[in-house]
Coordinates of N, CA and C in Angstrom, one line a residue:
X684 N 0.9 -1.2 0.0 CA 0.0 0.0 0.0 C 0.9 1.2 0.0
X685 N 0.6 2.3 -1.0 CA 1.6 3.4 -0.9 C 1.0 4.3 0.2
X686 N 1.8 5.0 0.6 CA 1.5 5.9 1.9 C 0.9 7.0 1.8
X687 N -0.1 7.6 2.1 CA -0.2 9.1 1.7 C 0.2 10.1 1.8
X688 N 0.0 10.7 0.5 CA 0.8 12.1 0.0 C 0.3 12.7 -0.2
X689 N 0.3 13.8 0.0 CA -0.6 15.2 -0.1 C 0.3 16.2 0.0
X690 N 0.0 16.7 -1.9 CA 0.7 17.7 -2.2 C 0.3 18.7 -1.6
X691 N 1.5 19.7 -1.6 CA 1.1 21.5 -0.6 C 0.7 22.1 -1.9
X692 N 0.0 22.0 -3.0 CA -0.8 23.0 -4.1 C -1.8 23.3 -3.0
X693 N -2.2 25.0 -3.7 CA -3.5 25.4 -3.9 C -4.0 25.8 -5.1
X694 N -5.1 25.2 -5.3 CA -5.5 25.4 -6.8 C -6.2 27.2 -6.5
X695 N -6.3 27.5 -5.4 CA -6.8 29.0 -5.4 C -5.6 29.9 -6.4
X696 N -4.9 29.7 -6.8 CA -3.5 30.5 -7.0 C -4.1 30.8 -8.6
X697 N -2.9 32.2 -9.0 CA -3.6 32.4 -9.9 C -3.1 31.8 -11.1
X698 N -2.0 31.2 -10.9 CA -1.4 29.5 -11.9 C -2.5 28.6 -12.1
X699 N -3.6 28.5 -11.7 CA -4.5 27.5 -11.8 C -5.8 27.9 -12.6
X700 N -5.7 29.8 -12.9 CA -6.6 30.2 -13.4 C -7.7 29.4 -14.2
X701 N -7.0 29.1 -15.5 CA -7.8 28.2 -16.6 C -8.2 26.9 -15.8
X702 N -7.8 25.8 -15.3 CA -7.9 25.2 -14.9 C -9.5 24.9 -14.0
X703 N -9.5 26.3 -13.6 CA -10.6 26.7 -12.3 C -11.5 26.5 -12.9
X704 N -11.9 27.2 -14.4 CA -12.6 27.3 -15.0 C -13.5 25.9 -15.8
X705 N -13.2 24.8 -15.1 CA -13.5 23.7 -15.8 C -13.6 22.0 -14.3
X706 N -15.1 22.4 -14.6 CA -15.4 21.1 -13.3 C -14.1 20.1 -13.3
X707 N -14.1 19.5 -14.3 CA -13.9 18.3 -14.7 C -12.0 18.0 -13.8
X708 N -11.5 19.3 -14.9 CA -9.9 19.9 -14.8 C -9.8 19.7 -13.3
X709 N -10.4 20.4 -12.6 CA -10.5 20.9 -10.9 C -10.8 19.5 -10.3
X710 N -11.7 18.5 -10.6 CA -11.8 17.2 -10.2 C -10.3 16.5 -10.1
X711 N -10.0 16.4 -11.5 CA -8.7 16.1 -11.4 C -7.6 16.3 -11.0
X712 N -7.8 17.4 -10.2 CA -6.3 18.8 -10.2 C -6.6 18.0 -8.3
X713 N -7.4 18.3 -8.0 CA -8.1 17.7 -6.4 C -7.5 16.2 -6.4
X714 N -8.1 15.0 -7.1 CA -7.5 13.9 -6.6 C -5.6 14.0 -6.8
X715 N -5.4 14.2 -8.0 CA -3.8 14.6 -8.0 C -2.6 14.8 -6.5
X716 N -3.8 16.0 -5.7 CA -3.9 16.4 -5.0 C -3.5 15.7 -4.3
X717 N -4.7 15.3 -3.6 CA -5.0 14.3 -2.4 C -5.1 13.0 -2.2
X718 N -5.0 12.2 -3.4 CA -5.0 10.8 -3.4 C -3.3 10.1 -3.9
X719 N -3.1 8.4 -3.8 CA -2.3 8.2 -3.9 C -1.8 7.8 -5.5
X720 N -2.9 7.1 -5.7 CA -3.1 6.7 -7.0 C -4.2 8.1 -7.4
X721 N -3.8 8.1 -8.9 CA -4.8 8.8 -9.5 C -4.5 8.8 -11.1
X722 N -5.9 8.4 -12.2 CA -6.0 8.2 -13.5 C -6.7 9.4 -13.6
X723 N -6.1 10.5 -14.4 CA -6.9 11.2 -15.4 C -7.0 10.6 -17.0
X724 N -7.9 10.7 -17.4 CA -8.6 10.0 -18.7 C -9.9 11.0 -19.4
X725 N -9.3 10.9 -20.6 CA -10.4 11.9 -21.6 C -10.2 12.2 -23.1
X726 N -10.5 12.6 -23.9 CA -10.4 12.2 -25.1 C -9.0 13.5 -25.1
X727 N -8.6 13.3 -26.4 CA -7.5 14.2 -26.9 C -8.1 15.8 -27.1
X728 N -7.1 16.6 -26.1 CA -7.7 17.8 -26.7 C -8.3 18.2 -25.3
X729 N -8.6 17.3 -24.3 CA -9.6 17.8 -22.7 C -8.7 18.1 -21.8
X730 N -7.4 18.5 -22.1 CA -6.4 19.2 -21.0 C -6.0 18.1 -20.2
X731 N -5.7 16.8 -20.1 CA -5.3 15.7 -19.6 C -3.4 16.0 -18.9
X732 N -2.7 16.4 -19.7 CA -1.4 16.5 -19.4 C -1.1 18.3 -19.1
X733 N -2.2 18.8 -19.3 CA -2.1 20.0 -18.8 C -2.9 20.3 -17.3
X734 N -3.5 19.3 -16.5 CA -3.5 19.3 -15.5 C -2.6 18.7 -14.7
X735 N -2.4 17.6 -15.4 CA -1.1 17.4 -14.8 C 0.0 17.7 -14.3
X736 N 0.6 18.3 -15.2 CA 1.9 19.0 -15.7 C 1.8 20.7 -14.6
X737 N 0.7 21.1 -14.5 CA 0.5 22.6 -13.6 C 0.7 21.9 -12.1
X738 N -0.5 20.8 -11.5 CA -0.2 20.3 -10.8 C 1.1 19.8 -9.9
X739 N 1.8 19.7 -10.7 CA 2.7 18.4 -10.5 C 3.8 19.5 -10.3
X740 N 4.2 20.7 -11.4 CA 5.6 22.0 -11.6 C 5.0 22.1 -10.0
X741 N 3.7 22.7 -9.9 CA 3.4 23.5 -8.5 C 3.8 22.2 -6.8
X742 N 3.7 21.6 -7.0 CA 4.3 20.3 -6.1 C 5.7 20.5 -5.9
X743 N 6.1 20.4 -6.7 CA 7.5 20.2 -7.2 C 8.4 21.1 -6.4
X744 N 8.3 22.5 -6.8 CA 8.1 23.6 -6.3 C 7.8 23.6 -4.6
X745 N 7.2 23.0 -3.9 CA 6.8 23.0 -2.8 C 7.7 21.7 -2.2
X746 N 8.1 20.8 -3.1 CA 9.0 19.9 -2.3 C 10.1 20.1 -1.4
X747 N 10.2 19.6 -0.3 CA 11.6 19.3 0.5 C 12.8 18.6 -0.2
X748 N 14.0 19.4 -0.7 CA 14.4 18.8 -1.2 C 15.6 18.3 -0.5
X749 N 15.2 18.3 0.8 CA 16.5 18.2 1.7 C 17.0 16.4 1.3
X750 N 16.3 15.6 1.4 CA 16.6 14.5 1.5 C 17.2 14.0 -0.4
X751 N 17.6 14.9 -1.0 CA 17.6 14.7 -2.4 C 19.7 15.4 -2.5
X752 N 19.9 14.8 -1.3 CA 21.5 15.6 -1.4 C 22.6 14.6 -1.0
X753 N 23.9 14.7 -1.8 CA 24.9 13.4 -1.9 C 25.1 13.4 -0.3
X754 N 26.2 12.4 -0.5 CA 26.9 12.0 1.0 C 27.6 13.1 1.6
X755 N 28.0 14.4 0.6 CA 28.7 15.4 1.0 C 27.8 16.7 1.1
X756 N 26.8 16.6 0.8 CA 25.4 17.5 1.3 C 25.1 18.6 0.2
X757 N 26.1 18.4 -1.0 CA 25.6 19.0 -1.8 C 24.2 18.8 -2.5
X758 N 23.7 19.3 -3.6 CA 21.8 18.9 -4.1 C 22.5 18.0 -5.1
X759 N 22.2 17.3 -5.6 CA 22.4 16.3 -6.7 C 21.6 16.8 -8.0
X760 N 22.0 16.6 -9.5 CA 21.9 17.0 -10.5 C 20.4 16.3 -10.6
X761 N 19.6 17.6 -11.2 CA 17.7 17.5 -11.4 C 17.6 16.5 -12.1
X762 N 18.4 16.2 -13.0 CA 18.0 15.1 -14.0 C 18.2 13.7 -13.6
X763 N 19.6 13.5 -12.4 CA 19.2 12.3 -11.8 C 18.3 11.9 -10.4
X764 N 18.0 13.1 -10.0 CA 17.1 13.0 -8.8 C 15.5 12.6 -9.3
X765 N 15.2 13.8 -9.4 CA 13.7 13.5 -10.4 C 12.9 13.2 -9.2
X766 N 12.6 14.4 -8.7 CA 11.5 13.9 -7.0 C 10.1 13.7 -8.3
X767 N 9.6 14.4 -9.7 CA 8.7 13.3 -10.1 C 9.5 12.5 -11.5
X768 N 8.9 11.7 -11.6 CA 9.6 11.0 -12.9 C 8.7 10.9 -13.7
X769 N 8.7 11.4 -15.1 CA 7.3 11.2 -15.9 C 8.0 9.9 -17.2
X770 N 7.3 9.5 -17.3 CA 7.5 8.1 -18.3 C 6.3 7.6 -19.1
X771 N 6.8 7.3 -19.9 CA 6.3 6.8 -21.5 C 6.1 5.6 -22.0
X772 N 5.3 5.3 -22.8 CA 5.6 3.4 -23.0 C 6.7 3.7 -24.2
X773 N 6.8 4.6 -25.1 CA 7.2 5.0 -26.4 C 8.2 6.4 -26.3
X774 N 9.2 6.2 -27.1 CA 10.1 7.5 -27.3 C 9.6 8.5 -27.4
X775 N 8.4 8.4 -29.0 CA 7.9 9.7 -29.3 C 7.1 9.8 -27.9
X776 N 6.0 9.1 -26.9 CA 5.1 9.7 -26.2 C 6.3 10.5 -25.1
X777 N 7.5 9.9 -24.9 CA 8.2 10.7 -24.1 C 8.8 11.6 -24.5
X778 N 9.0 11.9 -25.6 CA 9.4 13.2 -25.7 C 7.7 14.3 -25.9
X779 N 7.1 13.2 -26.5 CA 5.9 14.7 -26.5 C 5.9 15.1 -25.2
X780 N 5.6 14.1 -24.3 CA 5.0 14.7 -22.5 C 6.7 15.3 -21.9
X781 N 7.7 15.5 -22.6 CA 9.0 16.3 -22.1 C 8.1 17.5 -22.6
X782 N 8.6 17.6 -23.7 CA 7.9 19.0 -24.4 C 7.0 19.8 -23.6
X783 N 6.0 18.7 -23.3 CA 4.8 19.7 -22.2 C 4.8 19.9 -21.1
X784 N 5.8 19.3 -20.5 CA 5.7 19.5 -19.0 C 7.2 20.5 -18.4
X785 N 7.8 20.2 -19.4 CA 9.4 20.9 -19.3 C 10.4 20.4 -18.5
X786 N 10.1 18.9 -18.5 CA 10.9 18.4 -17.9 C 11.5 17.1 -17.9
X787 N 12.4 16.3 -17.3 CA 12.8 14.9 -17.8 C 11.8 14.4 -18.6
X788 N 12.0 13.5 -19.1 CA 11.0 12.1 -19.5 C 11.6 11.0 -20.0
X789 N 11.0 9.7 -19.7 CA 12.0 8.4 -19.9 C 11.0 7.7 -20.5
X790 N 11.2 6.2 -21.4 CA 10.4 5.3 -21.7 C 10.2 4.6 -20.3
X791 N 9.2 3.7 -20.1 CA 9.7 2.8 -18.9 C 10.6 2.0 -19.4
X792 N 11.0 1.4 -20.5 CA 11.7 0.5 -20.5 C 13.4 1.1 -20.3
X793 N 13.5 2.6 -20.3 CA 14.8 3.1 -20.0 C 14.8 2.9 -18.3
X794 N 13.9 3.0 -18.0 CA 14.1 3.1 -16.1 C 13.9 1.7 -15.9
X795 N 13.2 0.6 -16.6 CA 13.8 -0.6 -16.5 C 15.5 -1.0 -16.5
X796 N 15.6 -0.6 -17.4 CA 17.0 -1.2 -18.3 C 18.0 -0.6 -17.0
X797 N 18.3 0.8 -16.8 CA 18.8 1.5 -15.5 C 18.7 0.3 -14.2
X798 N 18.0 -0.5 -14.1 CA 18.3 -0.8 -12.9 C 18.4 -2.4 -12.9
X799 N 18.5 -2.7 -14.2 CA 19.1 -4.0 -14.7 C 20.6 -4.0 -14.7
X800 N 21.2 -2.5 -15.6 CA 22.5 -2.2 -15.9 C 23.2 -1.8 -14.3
X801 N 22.7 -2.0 -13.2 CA 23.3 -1.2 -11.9 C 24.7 -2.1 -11.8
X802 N 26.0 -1.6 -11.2 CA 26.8 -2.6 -10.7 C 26.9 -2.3 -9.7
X803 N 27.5 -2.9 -8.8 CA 27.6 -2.5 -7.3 C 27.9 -1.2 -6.9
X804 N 27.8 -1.2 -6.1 CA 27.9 0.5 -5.2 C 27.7 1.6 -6.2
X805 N 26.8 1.3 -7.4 CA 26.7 2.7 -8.0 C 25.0 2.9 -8.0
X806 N 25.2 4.3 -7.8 CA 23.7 5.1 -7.6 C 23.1 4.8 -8.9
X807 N 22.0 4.2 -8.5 CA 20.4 4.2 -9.7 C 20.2 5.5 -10.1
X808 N 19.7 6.0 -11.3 CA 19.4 7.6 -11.9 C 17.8 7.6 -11.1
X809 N 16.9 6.3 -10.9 CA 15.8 6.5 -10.8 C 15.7 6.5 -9.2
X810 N 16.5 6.4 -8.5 CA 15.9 6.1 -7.0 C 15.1 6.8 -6.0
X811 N 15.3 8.1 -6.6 CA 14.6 9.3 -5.8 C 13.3 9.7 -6.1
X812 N 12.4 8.7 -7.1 CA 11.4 9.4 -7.6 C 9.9 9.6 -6.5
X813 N 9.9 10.7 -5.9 CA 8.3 10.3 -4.8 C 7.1 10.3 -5.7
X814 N 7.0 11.0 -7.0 CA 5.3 10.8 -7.8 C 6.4 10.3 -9.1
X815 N 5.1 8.9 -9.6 CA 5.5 9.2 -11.0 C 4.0 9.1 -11.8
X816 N 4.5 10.0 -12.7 CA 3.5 9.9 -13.8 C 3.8 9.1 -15.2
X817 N 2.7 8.8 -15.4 CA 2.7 7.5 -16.7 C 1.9 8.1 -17.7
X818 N 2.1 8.6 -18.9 CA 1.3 9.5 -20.2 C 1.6 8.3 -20.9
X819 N 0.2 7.8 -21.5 CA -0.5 7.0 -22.3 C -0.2 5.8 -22.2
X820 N -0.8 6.0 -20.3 CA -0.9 4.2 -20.1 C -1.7 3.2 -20.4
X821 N -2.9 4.2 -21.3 CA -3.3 3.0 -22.2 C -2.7 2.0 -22.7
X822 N -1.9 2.4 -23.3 CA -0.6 1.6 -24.5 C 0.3 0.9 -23.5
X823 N 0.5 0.6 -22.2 CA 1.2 0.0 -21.3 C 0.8 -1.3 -21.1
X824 N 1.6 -2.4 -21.1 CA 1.2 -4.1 -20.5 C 0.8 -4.1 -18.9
X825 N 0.4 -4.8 -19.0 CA 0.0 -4.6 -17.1 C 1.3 -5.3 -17.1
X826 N 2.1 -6.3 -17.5 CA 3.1 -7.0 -17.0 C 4.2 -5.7 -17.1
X827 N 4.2 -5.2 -18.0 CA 5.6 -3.9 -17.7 C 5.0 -3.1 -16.6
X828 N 4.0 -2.7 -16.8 CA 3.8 -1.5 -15.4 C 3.9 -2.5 -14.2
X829 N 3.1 -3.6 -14.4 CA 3.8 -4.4 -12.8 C 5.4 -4.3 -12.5
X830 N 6.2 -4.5 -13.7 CA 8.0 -4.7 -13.4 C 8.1 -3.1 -13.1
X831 N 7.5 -2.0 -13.7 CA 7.9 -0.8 -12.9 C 7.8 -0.5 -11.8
X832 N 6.4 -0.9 -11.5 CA 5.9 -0.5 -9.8 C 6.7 -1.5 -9.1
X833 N 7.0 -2.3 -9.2 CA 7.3 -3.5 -8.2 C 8.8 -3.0 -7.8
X834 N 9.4 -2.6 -9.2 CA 11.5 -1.7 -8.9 C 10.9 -0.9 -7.9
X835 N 10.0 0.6 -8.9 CA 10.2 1.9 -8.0 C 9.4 1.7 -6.7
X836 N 8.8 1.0 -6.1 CA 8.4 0.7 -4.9 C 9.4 -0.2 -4.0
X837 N 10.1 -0.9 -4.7 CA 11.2 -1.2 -4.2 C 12.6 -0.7 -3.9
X838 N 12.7 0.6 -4.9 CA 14.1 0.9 -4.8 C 14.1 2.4 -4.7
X839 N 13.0 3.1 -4.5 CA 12.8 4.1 -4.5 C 11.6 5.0 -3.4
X840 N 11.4 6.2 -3.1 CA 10.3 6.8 -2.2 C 8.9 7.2 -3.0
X841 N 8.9 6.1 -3.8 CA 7.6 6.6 -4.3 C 6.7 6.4 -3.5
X842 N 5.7 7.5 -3.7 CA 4.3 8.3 -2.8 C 3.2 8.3 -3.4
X843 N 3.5 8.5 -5.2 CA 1.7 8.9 -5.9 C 2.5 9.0 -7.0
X844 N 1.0 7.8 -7.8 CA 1.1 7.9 -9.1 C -0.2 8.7 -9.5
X845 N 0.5 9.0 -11.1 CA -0.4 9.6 -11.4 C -0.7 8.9 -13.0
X846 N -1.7 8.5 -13.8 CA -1.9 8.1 -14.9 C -2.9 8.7 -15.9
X847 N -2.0 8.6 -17.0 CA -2.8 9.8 -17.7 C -3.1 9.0 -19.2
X848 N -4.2 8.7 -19.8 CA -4.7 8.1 -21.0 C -5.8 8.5 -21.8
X849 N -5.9 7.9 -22.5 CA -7.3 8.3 -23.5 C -8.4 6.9 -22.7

């Protein structure tokens, strides 16, 4: 069972403007929020990765990043920390959802492969992820998303997924 997480957003802010304006967006923006799991789903074009993506920068933003620093207390490089990790079944879907969110993105099968390739005493790129989000998990095996969740719950502080599909 993942533990609960509860992001510090307020959707009152005026970053959430557009967002406010739409039941549905704000349903979504709410469980994101406050739940552990959470599936946003809707046709192309109903702001799906754009609630996400506001959500998630504004989290982000509010994280502690104290626990995200080497043995020498310096911050460790964004790209290998990744307090969220957003992932793809597909190159192009990870680069589109980089594009929109402005930030990393991996296939799952690269954050697989990462922790097949580990050799001793060397740091995983994925271990620090506390939310991850999954863009067009439709297109995902339950058997791969099972090998994902089963690593990053095992090797990592993950807190809340989030899943985003048609």
């Amino acid at each position: 069972k993942l533990p609960v997480f509860q992001l510090p957003v307020n959707l009152n802010n005026a970053q959430f403007s557009q967002i406010q304006k739409d039941e549905s967006q704000m349903l979504a923006a709410k469980s994101i929020i406050s739940q552990p799991i959470t599936m946003v789903s809707g046709r192309g074009g109903t702001g799906k990765t754009e609630v996400v993506s506001k959500v998630l920068a504004a989290a982000k933003n509010m994280i502690d990043v104290s626990d995200q620093k080497n043995s020498d207390g310096r911050l460790q490089n964004e790209f290998f920390v990744g307090t969220i990790l957003y992932t793809a079944p597909t190159g192009k879907a990870a680069s589109v959802i980089k594009k929109r969110v402005r930030a990393p993105a991996f296939t799952i099968h690269q954050v697989l492969a990462s922790f097949k390739k580990k050799k001793e005493g060397e740091d995983r790129k994925f271990c620090k992820p506390q939310i991850l989000a999954v863009d067009e998990c439709n297109m995902v095996s339950v058997e791969l998303f099972s090998m994902l969740l089963k690593l990053l719950l095992n090797n990592s502080k993950l807190s809340k997924i989030v899943l985003i599909g048609d």
